[in-house]
Coordinates of C-alpha atoms in Angstrom, one line a residue:
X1 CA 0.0 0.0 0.0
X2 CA 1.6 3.4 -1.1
X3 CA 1.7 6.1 1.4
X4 CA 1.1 10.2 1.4
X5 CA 3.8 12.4 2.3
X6 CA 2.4 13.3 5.5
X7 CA 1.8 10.4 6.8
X8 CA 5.8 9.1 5.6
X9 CA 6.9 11.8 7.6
X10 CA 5.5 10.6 10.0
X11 CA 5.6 6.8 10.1
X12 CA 8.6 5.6 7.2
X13 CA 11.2 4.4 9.2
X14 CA 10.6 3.3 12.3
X15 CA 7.8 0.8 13.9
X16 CA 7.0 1.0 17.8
X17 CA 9.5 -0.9 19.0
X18 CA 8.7 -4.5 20.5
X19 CA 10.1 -4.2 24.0
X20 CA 8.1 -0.6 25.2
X21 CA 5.8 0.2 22.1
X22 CA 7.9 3.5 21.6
X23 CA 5.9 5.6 19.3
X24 CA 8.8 7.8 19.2
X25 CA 12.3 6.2 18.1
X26 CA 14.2 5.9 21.2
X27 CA 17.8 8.0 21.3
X28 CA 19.7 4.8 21.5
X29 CA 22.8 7.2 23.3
X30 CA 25.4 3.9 22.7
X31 CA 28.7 3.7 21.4
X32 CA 28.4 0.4 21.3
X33 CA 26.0 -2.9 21.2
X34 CA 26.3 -6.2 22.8
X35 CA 27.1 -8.8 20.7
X36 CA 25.4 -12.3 20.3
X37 CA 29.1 -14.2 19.4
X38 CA 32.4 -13.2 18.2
X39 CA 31.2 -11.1 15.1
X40 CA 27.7 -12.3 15.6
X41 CA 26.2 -8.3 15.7
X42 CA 22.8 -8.3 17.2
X43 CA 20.4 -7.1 15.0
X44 CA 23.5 -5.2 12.7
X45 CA 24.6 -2.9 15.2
X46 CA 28.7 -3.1 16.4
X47 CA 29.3 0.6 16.9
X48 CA 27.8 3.8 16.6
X49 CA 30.6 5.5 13.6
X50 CA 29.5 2.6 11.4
X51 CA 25.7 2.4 12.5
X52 CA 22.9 3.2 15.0
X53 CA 19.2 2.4 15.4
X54 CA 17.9 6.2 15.4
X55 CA 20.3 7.2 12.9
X56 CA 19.1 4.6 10.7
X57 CA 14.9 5.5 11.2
X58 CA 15.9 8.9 9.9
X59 CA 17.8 8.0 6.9
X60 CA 15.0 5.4 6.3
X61 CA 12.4 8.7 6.6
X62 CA 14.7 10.5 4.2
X63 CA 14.7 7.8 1.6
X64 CA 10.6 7.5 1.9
X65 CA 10.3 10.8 1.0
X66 CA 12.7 11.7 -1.4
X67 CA 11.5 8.5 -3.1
X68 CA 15.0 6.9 -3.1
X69 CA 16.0 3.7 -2.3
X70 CA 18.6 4.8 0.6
X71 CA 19.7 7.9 2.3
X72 CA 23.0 8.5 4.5
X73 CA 23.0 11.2 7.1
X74 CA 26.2 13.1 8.2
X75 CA 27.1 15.3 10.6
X76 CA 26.3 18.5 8.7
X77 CA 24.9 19.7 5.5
X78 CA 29.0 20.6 4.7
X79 CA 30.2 17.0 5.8
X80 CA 27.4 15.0 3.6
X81 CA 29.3 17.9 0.5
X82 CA 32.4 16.7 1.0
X83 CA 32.0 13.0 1.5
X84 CA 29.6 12.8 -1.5
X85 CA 32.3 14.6 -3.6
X86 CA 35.1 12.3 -2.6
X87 CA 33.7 9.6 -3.4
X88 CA 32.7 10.7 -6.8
X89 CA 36.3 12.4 -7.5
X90 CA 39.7 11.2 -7.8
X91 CA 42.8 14.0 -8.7
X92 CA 42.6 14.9 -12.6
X93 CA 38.6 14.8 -12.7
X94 CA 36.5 18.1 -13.3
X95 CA 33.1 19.1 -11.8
X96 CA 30.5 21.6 -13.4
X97 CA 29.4 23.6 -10.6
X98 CA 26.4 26.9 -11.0
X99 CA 27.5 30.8 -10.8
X100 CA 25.0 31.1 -8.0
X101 CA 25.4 28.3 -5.3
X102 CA 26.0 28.6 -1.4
X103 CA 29.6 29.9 -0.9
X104 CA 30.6 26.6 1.7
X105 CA 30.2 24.2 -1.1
X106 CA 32.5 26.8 -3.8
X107 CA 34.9 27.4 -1.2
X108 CA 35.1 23.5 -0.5
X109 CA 35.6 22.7 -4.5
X110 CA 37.6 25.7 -5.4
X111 CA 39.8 26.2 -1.9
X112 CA 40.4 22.2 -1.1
X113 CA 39.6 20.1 -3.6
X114 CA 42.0 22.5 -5.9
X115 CA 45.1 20.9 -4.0
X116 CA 43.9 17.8 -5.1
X117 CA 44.1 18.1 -9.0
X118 CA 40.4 18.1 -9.0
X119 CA 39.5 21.1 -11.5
X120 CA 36.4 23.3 -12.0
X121 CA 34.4 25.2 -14.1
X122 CA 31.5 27.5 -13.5
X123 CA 28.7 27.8 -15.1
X124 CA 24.5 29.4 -15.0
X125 CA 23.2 26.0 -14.9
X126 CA 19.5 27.5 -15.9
X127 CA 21.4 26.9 -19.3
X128 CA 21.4 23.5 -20.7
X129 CA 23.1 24.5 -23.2
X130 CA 26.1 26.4 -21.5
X131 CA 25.8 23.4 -19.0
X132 CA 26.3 21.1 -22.1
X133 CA 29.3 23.0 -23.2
X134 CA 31.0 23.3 -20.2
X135 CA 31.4 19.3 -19.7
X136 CA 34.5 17.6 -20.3
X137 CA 35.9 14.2 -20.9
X138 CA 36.9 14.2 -17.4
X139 CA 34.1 16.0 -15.8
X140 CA 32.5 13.3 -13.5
X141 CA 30.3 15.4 -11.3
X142 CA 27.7 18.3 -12.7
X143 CA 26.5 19.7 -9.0
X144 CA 23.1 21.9 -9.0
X145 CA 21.3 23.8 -6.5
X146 CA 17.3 24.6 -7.5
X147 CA 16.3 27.0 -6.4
X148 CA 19.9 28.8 -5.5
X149 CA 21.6 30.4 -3.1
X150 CA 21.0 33.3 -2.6
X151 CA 20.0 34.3 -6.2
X152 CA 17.0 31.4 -5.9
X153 CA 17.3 30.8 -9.9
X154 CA 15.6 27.5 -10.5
X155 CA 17.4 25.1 -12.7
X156 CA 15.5 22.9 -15.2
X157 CA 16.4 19.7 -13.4
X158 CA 15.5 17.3 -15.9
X159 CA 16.8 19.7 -19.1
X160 CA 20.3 19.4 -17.5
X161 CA 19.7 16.0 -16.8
X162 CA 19.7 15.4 -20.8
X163 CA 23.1 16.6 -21.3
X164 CA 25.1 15.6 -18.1
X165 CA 26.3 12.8 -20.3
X166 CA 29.0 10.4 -18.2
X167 CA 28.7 12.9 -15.0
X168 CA 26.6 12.4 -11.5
X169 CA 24.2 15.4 -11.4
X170 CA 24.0 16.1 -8.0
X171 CA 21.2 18.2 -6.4
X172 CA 21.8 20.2 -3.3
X173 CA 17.8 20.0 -2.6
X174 CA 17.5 22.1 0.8
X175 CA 16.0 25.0 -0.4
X176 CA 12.8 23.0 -2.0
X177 CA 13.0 19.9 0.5
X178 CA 11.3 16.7 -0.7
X179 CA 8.1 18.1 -0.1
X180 CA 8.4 20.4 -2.9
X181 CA 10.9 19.0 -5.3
X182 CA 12.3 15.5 -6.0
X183 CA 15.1 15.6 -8.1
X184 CA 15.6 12.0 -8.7
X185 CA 12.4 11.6 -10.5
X186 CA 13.6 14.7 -12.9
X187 CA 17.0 12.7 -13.7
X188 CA 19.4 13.9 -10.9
X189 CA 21.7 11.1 -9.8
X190 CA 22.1 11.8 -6.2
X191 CA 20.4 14.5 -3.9
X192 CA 21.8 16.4 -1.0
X193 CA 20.3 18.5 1.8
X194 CA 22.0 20.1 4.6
X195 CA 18.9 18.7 7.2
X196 CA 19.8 21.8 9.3
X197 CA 17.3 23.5 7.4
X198 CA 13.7 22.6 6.9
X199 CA 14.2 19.1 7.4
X200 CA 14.8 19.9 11.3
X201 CA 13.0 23.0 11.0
X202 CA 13.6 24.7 14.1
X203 CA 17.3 25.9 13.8
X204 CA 18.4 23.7 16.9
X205 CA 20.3 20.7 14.9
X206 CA 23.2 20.2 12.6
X207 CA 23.0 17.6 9.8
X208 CA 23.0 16.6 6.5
X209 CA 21.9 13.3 4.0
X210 CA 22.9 12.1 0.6
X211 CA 20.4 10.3 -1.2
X212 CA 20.8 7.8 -4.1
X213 CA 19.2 4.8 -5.8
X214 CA 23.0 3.3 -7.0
X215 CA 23.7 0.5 -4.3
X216 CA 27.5 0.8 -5.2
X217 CA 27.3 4.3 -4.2
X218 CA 26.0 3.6 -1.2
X219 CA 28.4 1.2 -0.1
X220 CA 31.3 3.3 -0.5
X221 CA 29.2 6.2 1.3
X222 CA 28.9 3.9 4.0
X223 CA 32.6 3.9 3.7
X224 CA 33.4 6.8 4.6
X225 CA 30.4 7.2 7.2
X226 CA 32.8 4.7 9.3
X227 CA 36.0 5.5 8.5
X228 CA 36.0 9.0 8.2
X229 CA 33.3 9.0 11.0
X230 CA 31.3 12.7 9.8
X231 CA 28.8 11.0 11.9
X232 CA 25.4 12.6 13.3
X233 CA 24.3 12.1 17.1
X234 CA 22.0 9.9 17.5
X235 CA 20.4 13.0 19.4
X236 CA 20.5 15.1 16.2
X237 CA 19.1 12.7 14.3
X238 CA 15.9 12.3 16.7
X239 CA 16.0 16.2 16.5
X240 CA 16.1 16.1 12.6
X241 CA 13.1 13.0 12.7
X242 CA 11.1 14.9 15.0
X243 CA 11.2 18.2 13.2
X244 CA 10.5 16.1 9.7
X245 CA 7.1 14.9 11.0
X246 CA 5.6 18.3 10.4
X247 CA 7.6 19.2 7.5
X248 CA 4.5 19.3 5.3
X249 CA 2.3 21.6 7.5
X250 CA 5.5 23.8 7.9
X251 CA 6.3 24.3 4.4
X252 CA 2.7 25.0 3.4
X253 CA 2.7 27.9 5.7
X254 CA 6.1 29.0 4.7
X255 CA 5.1 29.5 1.1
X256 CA 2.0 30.9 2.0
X257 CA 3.8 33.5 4.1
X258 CA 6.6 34.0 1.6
X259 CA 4.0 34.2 -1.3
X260 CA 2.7 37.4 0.4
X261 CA 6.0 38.9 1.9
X262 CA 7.6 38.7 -2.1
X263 CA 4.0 40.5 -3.4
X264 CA 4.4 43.1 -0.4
X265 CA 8.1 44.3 -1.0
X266 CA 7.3 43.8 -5.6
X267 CA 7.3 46.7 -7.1
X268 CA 8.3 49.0 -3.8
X269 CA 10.5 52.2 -4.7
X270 CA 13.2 51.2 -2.8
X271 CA 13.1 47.7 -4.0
X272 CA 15.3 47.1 -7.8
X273 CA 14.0 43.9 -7.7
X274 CA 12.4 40.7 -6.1
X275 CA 13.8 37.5 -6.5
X276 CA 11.1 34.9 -5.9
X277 CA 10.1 31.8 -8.3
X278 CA 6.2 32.3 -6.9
X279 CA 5.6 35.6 -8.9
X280 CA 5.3 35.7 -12.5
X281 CA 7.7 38.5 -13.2
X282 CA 10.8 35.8 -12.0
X283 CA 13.0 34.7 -14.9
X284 CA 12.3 30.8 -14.1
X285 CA 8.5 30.7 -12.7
X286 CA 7.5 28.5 -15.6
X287 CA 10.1 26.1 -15.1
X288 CA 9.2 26.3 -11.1
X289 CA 5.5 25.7 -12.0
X290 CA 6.5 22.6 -13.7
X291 CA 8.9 21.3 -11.6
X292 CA 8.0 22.3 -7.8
X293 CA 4.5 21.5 -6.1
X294 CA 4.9 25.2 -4.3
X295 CA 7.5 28.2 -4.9
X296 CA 9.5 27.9 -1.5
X297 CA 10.1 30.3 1.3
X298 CA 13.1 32.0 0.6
X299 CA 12.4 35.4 -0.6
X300 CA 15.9 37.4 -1.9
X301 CA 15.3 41.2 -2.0
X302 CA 17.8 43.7 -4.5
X303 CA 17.4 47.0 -3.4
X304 CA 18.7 50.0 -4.7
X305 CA 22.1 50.5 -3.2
X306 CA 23.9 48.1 -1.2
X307 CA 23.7 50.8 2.0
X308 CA 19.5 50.5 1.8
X309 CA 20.6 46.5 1.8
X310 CA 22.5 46.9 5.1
X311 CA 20.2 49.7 7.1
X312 CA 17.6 47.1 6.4
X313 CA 18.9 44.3 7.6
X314 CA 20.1 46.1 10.8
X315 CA 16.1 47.8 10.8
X316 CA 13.6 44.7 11.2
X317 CA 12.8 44.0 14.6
X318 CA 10.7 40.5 14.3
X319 CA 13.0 39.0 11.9
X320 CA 16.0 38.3 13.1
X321 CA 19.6 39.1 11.3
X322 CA 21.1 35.9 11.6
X323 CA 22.8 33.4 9.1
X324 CA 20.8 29.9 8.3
X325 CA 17.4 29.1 7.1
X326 CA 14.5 27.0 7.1
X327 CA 13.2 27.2 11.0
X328 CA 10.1 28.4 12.0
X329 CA 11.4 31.6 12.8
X330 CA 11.9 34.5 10.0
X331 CA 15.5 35.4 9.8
X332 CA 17.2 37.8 7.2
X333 CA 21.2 38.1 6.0
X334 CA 23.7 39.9 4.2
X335 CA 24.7 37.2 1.7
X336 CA 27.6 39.4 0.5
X337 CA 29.3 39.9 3.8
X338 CA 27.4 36.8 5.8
X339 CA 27.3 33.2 3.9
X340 CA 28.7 33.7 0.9
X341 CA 32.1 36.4 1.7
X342 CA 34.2 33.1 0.7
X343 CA 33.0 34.2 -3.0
X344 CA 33.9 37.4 -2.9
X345 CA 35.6 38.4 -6.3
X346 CA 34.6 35.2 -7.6
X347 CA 32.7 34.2 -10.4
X348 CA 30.0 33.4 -7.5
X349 CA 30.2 37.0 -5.9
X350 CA 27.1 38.0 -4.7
X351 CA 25.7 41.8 -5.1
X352 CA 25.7 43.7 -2.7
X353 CA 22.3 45.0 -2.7
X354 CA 21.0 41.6 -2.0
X355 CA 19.4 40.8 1.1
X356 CA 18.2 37.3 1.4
X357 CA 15.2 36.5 3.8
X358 CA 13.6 33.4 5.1
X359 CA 10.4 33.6 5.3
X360 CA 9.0 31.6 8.5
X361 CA 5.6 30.8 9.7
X362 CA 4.9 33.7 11.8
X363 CA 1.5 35.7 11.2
X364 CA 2.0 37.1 8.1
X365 CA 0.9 41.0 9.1
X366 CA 3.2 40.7 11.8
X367 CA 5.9 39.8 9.1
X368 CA 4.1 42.9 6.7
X369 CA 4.4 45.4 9.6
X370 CA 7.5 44.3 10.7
X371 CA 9.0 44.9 7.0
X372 CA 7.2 48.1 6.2
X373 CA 9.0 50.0 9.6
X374 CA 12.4 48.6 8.1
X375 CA 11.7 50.1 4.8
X376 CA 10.5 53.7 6.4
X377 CA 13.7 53.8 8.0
X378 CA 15.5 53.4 4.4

């Protein structure tokens, strides 16, 4: 019997366990697990770096929703970056990466995996055809974030997927979340999220997951989950599970919210432009409509001159100026001297005008009020 979204967020995973009934999976806080024999694991369980009951319910609640056959959860959005990388790459191959993507995952490819012979070129992946051109004999890893950061572009997932040719197309998918997007059913290869975001959902856990249908992959994911050991707490992961059980009901009011803040702050004078895929003035809404259920909650803001962008940001008094996204709670950031300073000068470089907000569930005329005193201060 298939299953709705909601209700795998709430039930793919994990089964009241046998000995209390637990409807919640228990934090199983153990390094380690009794063991039946010499090498005779009990139930598959040695030690937590190579595998733990709670971790494994969430990466099985992953998988269910991004309709995948496994998912791998690391210790942050960064770690599950970096091991999926070095497992696709080896010194001499090339990766295709988008001129708008979140400055950790540029600074890891151009600043680290540089040393290592591993080259790069970048791209505006909302161009199959520019994507198409950019790929090389040895390029083995085409990596795409939809919608981006902080720009929130929206790539045409399954257009690139046509002409990736040999390489993994990997899809950072935290901005969308499963519940709006699934990559792997446009063509991507493998999907990422940094779960710190609207997978937890209440900006109190680090994580991140890489999911995959390829049970080659997974095994040398696995890998380096124990011998690297970028593990999560089984904690964090009960966080993360938790927070994922009312992922739908969050992000419907998220969208609604950021639906009406991107309206609000269209078309105001001190406002050049809104970046938002929900209204019909964005580059990409088409390609959103087709290939999101819902527009998101991130709302990016370009105003006029880079000091309206900072006064701004130091004006709102509900939302807070704080890096992340995805929690309940609104927050708002200077990309250009916040999250993304590592791309400073770089194809990647963010304007300075932009301010990027996320949108939470807050009532939305608090939200209104709170943005319209910012912008009388400007």
């Amino acid at each position: 019997m298939t299953s709705g979204f909601s209700t795998d967020s709430i039930h793919a995973g994990y089964e009241p366990d046998s000995l209390y009934g637990s409807i919640n999976v228990p934090i199983y806080a153990s390094t380690t697990f009794a063991q039946d024999g010499l090498a005779e694991l009990r139930n598959g369980y040695e030690y937590t770096r190579v595998g733990n009951p709670t971790i494994t319910a969430l990466e099985k609640t992953v998988a269910a929703l991004e309709g995948s056959q496994y998912a791998v959860a690391y210790a942050s959005g960064m770690a599950a970056i970096d091991t999926i990388l070095r497992v696709l790459l080896k010194p001499g191959d090339h990766i295709v990466i988008g001129n708008d993507a979140y400055g950790g995952t540029y600074r890891l490819i151009a600043q680290i995996f540089n040393k290592w012979q591993i080259t790069h070129t970048v791209v505006d992946t909302t161009k199959p055809e520019d994507v198409k051109q950019a790929i090389q004999e040895n390029t083995k890893v085409l990596w795409v974030e939809s919608p981006t950061n902080p720009a929130l572009d929206v790539v045409d997932i399954a257009a690139v997927a046509a002409v990736k040719g040999n390489a993994a197309l990997v899809v950072d998918n935290t901005f969308a979340s499963p519940y709006l997007q699934k990559p792997l059913e446009l063509g991507a290869d493998v999907v990422v999220h940094s779960s710190t975001k609207y997978l937890g959902g209440h900006s109190d856990v680090i994580g991140g997951l890489v999911c995959a249908n390829d049970a080659d992959l997974e095994e040398e994911l696995r890998f380096f989950f124990g011998w690297v050991g970028a593990i999560p707490s089984p904690f964090d992961t009960y966080l993360t599970a938790r927070g994922i059980k009312t992922l739908s009901v969050r992000m419907e009011r998220h969208c609604d919210n950021a639906e009406k803040v991107a309206e609000f702050l269209d078309g105001r004078d001190e406002v050049a432009r809104v970046c938002y895929p929900g209204l019909e003035s964005h580059p990409h809404h088409e390609v959103a409509k087709k290939q999101m259920k819902r527009f998101g909650a991130m709302v990016s803001v370009v105003f006029q001159t880079e000091e309206q962008a900072k006064k701004f940001c130091k004006s709102t008094k509900l939302i807070c100026l704080a890096e992340s996204l995805g929690g309940v709670e609104s927050l708002l950031e200077h990309p250009a001297t916040m999250t993304h300073v590592s791309v400073e000068g770089s194809e990647l470089a963010v304007p300075p005008e932009l301010v990027r907000i996320s949108v939470g569930i807050e009532d939305i005329d608090d939200l209104i009020a709170d943005i319209e005193q910012a912008l009388a201060q400007l």
